[in-house]
Short mmCIF file of C-alpha atoms in Angstrom, two decimals:
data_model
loop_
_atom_site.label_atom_id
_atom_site.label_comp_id
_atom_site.label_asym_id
_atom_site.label_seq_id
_atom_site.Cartn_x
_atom_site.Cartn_y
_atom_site.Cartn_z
CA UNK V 1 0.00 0.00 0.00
CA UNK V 2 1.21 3.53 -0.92
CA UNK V 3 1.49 6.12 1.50
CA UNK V 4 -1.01 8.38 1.13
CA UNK V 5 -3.70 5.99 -0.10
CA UNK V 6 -7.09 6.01 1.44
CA UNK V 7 -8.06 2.90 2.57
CA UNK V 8 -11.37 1.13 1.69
CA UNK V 9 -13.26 -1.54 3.93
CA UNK V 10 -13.95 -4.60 1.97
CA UNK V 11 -16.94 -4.87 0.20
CA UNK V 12 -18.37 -7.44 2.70
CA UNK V 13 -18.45 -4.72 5.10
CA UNK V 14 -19.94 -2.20 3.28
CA UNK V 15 -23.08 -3.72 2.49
CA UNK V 16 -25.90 -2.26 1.40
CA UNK V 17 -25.49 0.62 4.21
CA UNK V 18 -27.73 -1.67 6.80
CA UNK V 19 -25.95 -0.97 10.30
CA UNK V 20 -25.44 -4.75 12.25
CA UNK V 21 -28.19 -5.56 14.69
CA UNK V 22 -27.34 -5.73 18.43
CA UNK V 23 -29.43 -8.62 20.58
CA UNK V 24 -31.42 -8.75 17.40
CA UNK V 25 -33.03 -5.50 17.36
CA UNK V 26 -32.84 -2.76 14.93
CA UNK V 27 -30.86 0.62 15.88
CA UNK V 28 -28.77 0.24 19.51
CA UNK V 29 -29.41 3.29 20.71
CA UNK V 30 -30.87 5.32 18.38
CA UNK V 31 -33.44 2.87 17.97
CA UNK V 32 -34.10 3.11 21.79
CA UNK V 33 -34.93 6.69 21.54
CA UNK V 34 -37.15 6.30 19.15
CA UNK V 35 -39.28 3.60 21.21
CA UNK V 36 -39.34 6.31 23.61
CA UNK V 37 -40.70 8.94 21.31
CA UNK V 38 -43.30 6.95 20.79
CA UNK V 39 -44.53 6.56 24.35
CA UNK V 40 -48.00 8.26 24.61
CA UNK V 41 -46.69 10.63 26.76
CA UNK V 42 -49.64 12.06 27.13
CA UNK V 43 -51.78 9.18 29.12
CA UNK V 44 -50.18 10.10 32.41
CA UNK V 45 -51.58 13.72 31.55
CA UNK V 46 -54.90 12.78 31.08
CA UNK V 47 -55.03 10.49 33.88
CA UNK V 48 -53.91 13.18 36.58
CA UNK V 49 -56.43 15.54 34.26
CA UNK V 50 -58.93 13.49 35.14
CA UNK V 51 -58.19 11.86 38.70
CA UNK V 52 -57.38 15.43 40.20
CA UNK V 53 -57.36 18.51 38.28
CA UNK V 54 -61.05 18.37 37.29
CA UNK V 55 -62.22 17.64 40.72
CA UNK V 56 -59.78 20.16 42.31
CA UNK V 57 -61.29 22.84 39.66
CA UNK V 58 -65.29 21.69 39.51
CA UNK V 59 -65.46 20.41 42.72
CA UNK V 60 -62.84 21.93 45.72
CA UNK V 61 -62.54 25.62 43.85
CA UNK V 62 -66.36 25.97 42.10
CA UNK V 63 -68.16 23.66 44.32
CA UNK V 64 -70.07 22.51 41.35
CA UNK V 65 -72.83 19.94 43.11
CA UNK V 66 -72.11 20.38 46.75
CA UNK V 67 -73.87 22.38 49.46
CA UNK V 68 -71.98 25.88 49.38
CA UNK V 69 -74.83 27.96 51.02
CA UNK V 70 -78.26 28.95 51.29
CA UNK V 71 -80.55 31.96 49.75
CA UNK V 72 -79.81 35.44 51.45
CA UNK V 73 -83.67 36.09 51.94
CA UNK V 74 -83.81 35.46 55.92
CA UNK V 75 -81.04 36.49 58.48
CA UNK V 76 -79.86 32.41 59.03
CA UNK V 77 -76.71 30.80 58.91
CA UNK V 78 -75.03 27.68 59.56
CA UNK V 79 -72.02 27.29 61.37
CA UNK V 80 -70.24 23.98 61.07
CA UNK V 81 -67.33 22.21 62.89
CA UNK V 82 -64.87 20.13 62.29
CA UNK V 83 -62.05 17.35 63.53
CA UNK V 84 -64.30 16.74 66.48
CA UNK V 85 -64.89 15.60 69.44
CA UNK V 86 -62.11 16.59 71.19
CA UNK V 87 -62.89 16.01 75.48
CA UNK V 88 -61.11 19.35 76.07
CA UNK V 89 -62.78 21.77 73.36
CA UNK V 90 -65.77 20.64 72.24
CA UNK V 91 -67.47 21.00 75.11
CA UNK V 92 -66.75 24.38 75.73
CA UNK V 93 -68.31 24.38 71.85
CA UNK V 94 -71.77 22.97 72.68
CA UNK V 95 -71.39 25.25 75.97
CA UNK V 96 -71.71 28.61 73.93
CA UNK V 97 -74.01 27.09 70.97
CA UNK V 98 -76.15 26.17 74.35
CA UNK V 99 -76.15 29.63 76.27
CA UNK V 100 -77.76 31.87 72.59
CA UNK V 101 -79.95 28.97 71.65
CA UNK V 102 -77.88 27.77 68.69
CA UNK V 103 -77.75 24.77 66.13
CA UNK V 104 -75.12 23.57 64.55
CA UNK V 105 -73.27 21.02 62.38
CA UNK V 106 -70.15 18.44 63.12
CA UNK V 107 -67.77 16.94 60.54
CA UNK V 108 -66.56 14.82 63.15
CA UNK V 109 -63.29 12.29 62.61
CA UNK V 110 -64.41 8.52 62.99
CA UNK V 111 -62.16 7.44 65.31
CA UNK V 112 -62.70 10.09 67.74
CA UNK V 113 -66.42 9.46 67.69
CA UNK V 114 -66.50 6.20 68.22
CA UNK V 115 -64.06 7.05 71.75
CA UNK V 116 -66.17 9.93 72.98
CA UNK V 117 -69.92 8.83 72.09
CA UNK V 118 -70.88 10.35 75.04
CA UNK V 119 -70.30 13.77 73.00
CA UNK V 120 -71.86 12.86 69.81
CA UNK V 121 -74.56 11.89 72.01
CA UNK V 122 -75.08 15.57 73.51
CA UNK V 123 -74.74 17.19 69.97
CA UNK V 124 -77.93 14.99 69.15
CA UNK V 125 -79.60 15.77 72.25
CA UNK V 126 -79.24 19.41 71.96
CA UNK V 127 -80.26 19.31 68.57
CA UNK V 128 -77.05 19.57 66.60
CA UNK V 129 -76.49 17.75 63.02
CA UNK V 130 -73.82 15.01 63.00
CA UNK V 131 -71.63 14.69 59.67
CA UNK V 132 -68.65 12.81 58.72
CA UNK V 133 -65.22 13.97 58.02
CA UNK V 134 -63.09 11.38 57.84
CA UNK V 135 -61.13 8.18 58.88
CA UNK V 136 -57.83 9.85 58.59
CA UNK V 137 -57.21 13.60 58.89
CA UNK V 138 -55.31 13.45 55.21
CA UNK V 139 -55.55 15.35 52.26
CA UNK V 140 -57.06 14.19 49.54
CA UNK V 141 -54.52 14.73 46.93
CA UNK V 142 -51.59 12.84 48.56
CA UNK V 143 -53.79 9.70 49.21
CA UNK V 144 -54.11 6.59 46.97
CA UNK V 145 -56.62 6.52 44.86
CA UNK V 146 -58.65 3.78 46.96
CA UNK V 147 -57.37 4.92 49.77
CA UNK V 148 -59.83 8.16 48.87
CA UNK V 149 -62.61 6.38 48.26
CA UNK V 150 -62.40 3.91 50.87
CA UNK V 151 -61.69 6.61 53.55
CA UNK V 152 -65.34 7.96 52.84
CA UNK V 153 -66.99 4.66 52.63
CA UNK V 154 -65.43 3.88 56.34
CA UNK V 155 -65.80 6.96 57.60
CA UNK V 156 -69.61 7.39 56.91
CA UNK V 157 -70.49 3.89 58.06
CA UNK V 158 -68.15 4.69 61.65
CA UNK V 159 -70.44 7.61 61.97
CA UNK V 160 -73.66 6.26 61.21
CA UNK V 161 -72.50 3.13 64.00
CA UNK V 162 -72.28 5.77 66.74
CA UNK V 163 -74.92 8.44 65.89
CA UNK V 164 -77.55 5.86 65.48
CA UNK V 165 -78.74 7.08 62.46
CA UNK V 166 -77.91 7.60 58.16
CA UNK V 167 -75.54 10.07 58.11
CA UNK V 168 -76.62 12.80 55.35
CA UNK V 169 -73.58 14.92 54.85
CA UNK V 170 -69.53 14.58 54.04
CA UNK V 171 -66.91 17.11 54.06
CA UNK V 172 -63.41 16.24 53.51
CA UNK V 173 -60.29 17.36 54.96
CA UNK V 174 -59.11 20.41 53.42
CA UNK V 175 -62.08 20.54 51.44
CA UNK V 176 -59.82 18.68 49.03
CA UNK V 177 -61.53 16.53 45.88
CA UNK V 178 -60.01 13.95 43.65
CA UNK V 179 -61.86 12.17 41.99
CA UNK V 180 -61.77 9.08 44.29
CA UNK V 181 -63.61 11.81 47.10
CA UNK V 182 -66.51 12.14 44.16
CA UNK V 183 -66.65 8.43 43.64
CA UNK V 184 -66.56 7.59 47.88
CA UNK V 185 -69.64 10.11 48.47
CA UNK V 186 -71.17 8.62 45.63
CA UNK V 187 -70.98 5.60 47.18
CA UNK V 188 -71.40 6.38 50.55
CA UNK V 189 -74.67 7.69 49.53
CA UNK V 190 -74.09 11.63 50.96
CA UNK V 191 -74.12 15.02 50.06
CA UNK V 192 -70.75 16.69 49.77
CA UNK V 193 -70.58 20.27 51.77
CA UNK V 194 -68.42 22.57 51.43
CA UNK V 195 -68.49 26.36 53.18
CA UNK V 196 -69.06 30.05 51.94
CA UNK V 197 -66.96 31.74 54.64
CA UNK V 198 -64.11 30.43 56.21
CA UNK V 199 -63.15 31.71 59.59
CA UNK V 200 -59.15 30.50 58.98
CA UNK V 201 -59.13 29.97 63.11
CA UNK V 202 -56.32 27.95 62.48
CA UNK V 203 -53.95 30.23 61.55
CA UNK V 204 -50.73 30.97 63.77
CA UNK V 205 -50.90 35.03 63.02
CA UNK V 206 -54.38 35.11 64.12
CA UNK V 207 -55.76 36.25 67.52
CA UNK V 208 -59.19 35.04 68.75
CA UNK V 209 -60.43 38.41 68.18
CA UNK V 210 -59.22 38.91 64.73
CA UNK V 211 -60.64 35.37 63.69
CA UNK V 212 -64.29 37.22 65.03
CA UNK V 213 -63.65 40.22 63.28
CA UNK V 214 -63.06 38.56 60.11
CA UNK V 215 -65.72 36.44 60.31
CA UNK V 216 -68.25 39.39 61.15
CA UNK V 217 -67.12 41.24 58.04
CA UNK V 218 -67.65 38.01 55.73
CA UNK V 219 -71.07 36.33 57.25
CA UNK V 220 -74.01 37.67 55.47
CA UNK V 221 -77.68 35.73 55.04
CA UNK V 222 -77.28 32.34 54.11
CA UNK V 223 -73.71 31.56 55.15
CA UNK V 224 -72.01 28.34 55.71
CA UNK V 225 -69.42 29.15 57.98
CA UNK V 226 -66.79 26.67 58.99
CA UNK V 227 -64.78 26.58 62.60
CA UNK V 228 -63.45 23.89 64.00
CA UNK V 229 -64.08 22.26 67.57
CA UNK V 230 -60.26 20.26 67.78
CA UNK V 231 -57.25 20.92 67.16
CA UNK V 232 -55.30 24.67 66.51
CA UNK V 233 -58.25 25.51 65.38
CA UNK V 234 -60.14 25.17 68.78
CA UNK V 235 -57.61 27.34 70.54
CA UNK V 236 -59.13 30.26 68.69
CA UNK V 237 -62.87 29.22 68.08
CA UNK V 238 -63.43 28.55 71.67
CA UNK V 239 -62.59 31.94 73.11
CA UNK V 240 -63.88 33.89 69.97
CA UNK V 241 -67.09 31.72 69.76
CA UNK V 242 -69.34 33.50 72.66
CA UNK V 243 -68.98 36.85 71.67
CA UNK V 244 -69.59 36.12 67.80
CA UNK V 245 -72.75 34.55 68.40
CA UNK V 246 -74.28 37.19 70.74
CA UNK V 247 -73.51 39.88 68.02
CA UNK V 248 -74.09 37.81 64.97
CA UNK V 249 -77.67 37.15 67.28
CA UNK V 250 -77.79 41.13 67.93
CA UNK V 251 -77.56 41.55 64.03
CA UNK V 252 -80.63 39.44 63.97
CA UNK V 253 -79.53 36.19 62.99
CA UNK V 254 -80.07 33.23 63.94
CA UNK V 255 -78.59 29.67 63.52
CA UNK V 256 -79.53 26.45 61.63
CA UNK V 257 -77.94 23.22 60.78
CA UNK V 258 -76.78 22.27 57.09
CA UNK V 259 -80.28 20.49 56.84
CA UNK V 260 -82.18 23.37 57.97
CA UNK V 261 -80.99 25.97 55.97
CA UNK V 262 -83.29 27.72 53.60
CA UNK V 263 -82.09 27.40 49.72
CA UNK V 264 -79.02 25.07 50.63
CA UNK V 265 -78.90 23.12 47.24
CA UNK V 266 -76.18 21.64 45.58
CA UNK V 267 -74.06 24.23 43.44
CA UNK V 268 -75.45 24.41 39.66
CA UNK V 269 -74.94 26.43 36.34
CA UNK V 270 -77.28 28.49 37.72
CA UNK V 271 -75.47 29.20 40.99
CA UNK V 272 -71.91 29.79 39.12
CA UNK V 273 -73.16 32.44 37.10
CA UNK V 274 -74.52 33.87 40.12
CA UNK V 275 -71.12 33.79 41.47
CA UNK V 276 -69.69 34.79 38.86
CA UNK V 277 -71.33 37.89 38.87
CA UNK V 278 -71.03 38.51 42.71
CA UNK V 279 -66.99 38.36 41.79
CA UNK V 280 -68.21 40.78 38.81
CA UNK V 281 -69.19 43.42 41.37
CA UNK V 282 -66.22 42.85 43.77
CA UNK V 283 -63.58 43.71 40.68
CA UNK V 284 -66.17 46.95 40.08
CA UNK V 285 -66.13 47.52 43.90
CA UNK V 286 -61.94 47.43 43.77
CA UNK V 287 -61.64 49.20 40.91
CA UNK V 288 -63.98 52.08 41.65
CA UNK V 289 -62.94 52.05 45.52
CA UNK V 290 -66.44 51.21 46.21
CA UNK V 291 -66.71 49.40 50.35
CA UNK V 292 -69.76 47.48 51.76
CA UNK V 293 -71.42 50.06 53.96
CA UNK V 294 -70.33 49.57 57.64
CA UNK V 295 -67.40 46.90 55.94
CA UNK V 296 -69.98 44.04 56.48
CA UNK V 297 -71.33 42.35 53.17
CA UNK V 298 -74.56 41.73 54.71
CA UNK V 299 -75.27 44.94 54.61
CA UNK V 300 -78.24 46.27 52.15
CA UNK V 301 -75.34 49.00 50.42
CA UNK V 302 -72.12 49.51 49.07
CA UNK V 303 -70.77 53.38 48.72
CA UNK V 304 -68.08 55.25 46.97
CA UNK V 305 -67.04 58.55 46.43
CA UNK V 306 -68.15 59.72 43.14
CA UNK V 307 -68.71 63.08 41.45
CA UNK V 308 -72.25 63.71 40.65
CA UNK V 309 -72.91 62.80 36.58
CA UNK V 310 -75.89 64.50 35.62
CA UNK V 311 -76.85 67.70 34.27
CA UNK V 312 -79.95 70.13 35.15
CA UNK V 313 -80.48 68.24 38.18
CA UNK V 314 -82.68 70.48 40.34
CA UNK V 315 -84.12 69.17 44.05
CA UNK V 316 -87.63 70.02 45.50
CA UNK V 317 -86.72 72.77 47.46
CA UNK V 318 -85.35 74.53 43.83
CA UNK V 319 -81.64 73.75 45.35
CA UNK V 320 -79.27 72.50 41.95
CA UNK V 321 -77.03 69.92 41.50
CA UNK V 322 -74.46 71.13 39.64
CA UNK V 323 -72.54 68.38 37.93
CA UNK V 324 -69.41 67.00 39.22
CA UNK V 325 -70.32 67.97 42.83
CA UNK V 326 -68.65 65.44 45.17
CA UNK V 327 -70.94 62.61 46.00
CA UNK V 328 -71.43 59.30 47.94
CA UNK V 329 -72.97 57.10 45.37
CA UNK V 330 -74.36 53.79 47.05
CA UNK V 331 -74.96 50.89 44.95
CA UNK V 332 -77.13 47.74 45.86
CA UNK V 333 -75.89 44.89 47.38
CA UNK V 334 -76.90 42.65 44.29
CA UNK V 335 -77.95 38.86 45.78
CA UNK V 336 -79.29 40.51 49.02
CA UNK V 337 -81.34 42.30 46.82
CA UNK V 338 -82.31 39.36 43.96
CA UNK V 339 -83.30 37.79 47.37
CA UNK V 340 -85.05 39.68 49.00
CA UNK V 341 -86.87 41.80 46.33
CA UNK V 342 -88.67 44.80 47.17
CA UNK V 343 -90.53 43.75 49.46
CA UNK V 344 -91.65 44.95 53.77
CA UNK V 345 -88.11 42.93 55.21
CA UNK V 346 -86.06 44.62 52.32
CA UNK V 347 -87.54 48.06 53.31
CA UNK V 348 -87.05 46.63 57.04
CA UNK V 349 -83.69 46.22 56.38
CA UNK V 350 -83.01 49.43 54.39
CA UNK V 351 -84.41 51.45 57.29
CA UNK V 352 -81.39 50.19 59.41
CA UNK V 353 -78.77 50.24 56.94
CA UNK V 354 -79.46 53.59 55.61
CA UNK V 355 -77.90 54.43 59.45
CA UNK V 356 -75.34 52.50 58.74
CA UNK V 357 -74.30 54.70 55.40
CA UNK V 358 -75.22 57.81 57.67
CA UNK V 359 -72.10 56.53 60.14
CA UNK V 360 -69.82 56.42 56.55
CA UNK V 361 -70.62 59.58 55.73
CA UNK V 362 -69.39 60.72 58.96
CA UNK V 363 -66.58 58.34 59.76
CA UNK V 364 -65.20 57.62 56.52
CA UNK V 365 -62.86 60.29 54.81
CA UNK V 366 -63.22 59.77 51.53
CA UNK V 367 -66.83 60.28 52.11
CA UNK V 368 -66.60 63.47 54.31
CA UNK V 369 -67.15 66.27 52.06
CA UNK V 370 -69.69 64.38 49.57
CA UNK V 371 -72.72 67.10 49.69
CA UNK V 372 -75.38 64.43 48.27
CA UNK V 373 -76.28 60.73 48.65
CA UNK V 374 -77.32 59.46 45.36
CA UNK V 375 -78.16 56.11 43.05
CA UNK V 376 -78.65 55.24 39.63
CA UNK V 377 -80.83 52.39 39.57
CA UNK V 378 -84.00 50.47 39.13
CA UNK V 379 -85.04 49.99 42.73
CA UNK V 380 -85.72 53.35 42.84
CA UNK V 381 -89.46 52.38 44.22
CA UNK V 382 -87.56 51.36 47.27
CA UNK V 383 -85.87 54.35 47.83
CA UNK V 384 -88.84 56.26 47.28
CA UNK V 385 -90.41 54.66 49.94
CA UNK V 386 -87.19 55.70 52.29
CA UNK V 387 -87.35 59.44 51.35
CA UNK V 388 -85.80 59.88 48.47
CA UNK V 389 -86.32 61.98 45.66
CA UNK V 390 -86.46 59.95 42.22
CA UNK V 391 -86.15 62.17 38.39
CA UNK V 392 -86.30 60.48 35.37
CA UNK V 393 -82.61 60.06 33.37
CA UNK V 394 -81.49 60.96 30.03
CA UNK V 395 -82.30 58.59 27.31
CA UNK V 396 -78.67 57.81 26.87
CA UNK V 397 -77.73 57.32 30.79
CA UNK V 398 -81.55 55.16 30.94
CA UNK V 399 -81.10 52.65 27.95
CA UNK V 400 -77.28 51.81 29.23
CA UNK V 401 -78.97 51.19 33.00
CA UNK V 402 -81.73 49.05 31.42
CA UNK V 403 -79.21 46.73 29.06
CA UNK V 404 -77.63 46.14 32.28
CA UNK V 405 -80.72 45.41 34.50
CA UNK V 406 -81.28 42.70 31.54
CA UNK V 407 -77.94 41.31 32.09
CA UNK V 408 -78.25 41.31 35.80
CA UNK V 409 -81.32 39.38 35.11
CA UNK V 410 -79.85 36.74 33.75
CA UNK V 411 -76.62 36.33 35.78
CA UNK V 412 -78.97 36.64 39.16
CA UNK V 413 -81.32 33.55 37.29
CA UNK V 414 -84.96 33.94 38.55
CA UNK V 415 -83.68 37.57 39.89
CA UNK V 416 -87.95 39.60 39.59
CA UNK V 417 -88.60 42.12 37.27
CA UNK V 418 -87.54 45.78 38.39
CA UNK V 419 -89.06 49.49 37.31
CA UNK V 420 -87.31 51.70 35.24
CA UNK V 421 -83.57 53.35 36.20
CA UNK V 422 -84.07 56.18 37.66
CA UNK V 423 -82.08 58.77 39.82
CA UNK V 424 -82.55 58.91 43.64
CA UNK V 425 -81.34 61.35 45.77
CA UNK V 426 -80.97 63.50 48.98
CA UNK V 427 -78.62 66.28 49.87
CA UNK V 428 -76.67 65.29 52.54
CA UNK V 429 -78.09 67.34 55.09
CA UNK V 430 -81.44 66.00 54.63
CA UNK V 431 -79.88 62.37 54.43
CA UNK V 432 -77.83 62.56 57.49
CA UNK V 433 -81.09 64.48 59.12
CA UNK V 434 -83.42 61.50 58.62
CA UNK V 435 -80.76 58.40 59.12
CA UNK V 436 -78.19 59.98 61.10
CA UNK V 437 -78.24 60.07 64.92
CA UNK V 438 -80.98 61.39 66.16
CA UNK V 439 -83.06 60.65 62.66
CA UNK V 440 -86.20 59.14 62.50
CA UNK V 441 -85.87 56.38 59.81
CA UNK V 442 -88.83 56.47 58.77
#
């Protein structure tokens, strides 16, 4: 061979460009990879799709066919507990439901029931509800999937052993749904509650008193309010608990069990549009620094400061309203409203709010120099019944109110029929003369 000459395998090793076969199978390697490539990656996708992100979405965040709350027409809640019994806490619990005359409801743990009966047995007797929580205190989403399921099952039929009785009603730890929690209840043969307020008692940066507070600001008609009678959670509620039901009971309310709460159906279409438009006014609330009246949403009002839109705006006693005078525009608290309609307890109910606003006007700054009280709405029948004076609006300002009222309509399903938008309004003299201190309300 010369130097310089490239060298050429044999033709017995060239071939016809076939690469040789290792263990019999095509491609080493390379043909490895592309075995994997054709994995259906996306099974494992639609399995964890299916097991827990559509149950954490439908079920845990939208509630979509569980118990979330009742209809805001009568001043009732329903305050529920859970982990329970617990020999310490719980009753010190049944103590203060006992003293104001108050139901409840207990998502009690099975194993803790079945070693203090003598507990489950007063909740009974005192007319409390008895629910199941669980078997295990775990969450949902790091248990097996038949561990899930099977945790229900148990738990339900533990209950039921002690109480005596079907148990009607399952909430699970956390709240948290896969879809082994759907299939458990399903079996188990109960309704699946969830809550509308939570009171968060077992947080560690919480006081007793700012666990009431919260709670007082949140809990409006129709509420399902969860606490809990064990645990951290029990070092907050049982202090807290006495005072919040004597001035939740001042306020006029008073207390039912999951069962007995008006309205309490499971979570539809209907009741997610309805929610979706009660988020619709909280973005419109934040946006045009609009606060329930009194910071409580069961209040009848929400009011901003706003300058005054109109033009040729003249009152009864010939005083003007020139446009852009500074304001406190009050808006209707939308479900309380659909709820109640226009009817003697909404006017009830306006009567004592309207002091309420009165106390903003005074206390709040951003409403201190507002020189009238006004609303653009179609419940102005109502607030011509509380004193105000109602004027016809522009065309414009009236079809724009009425496309909305039609939209309102539909988001608040089965919401009645209202009049036509109108203005209503009071100077702030007369306002704060009628519903301030000293006013007569009427």
């Amino acid at each position: 061979m010369k130097l310089g000459t490239r060298f050429s395998a044999p033709s017995f090793l060239q071939g016809s460009g076939h690469r040789p076969a290792w263990n019999g199978r095509e491609g080493g390697a390379n043909g490895q990879a592309r075995a994997n490539s054709s994995f259906p990656w996306f099974l494992p996708l639609a399995a964890l799709t299916v097991y827990l992100l559509l149950p954490a979405l439908a079920v845990q965040f939208a509630n979509t066919g569980l118990l979330r709350e009742g209809r805001r027409k009568r001043r009732e809640l329903a305050l529920t507990f859970d982990d329970g019994p617990d020999p310490v806490t719980t009753p010190s619990v049944l103590d203060a439901l006992q003293a104001e005359g108050a139901q409840a409801t207990f998502f009690v743990i099975a194993g803790r029931a079945s070693e203090h009966p003598q507990l489950i047995a007063r909740m009974l007797a005192e007319g409390h509800e008895v629910a199941a929580h669980a078997e295990k205190h775990v969450h949902a989403w790091i248990r097996t999937p038949w561990g899930g399921a099977l945790d229900v099952t148990r738990a339900v039929r533990r209950v039921a052993r002690v109480t005596g009785q079907p148990v009607r009603y399952h909430r699970p730890p956390h709240g948290a749904y896969t879809l082994s929690t759907v299939l458990g209840q399903r079996a188990a043969g109960v309704q699946g509650v969830h809550w509308s307020v939570e009171g968060q008692d077992w947080r560690a940066d919480l006081t007793p008193e700012a666990v009431g507070e919260r709670l007082l600001r949140r809990i409006g008609p129709g509420s399902i309010v969860v606490l809990h009678d064990a645990g951290p959670g029990a070092a907050k509620t049982v202090p807290m608990l006495p005072g919040l039901l004597q001035e939740l009971k001042s306020r006029g309310y008073t207390f039912k069990t999951v069962s007995g709460l008006e309205g309490a159906t499971p979570v539809d279409g209907a009741a997610l549009r309805r929610r979706a438009f009660i988020a619709l006014d909280r973005v419109f609330d934040r946006m045009g620094k609009i606060q329930p009246t009194a910071g409580r949403v069961d209040n009848l009002f929400r009011t901003g400061a706003s300058a005054f839109p109109l033009e040729g705006v003249t009152l009864a006693d010939g005083t003007p309203v020139p446009k852009g005078a500074p304001c406190a525009e009050f808006h209707v608290n939308n479900p309380l409203m659909v709820d109640l309609g226009i009817s003697r307890p909404s006017i009830r109910q306006a009567q004592r709010d309207y002091r309420l606003v009165a106390e903003d006007l005074v206390r709040r700054p951003d409403l201190r120099g507002a020189q009238y009280v006004f609303c653009l709405s179609a419940v102005s029948p109502l607030m011509a019944v509380m004193g105000f004076e109602t004027y016809d609006l522009p065309p414009a300002d009236a079809h724009r109110l009425r496309l909305w009222a039609r939209v309102m309509r539909w988001g608040y399903a089965g919401a009645p029929k209202v009049a036509e938008p109108r203005l209503s309004i009071l100077s702030r003299a007369a306002f704060l003369a009628q519903y301030g201190n000293g006013g007569s309300g009427q």
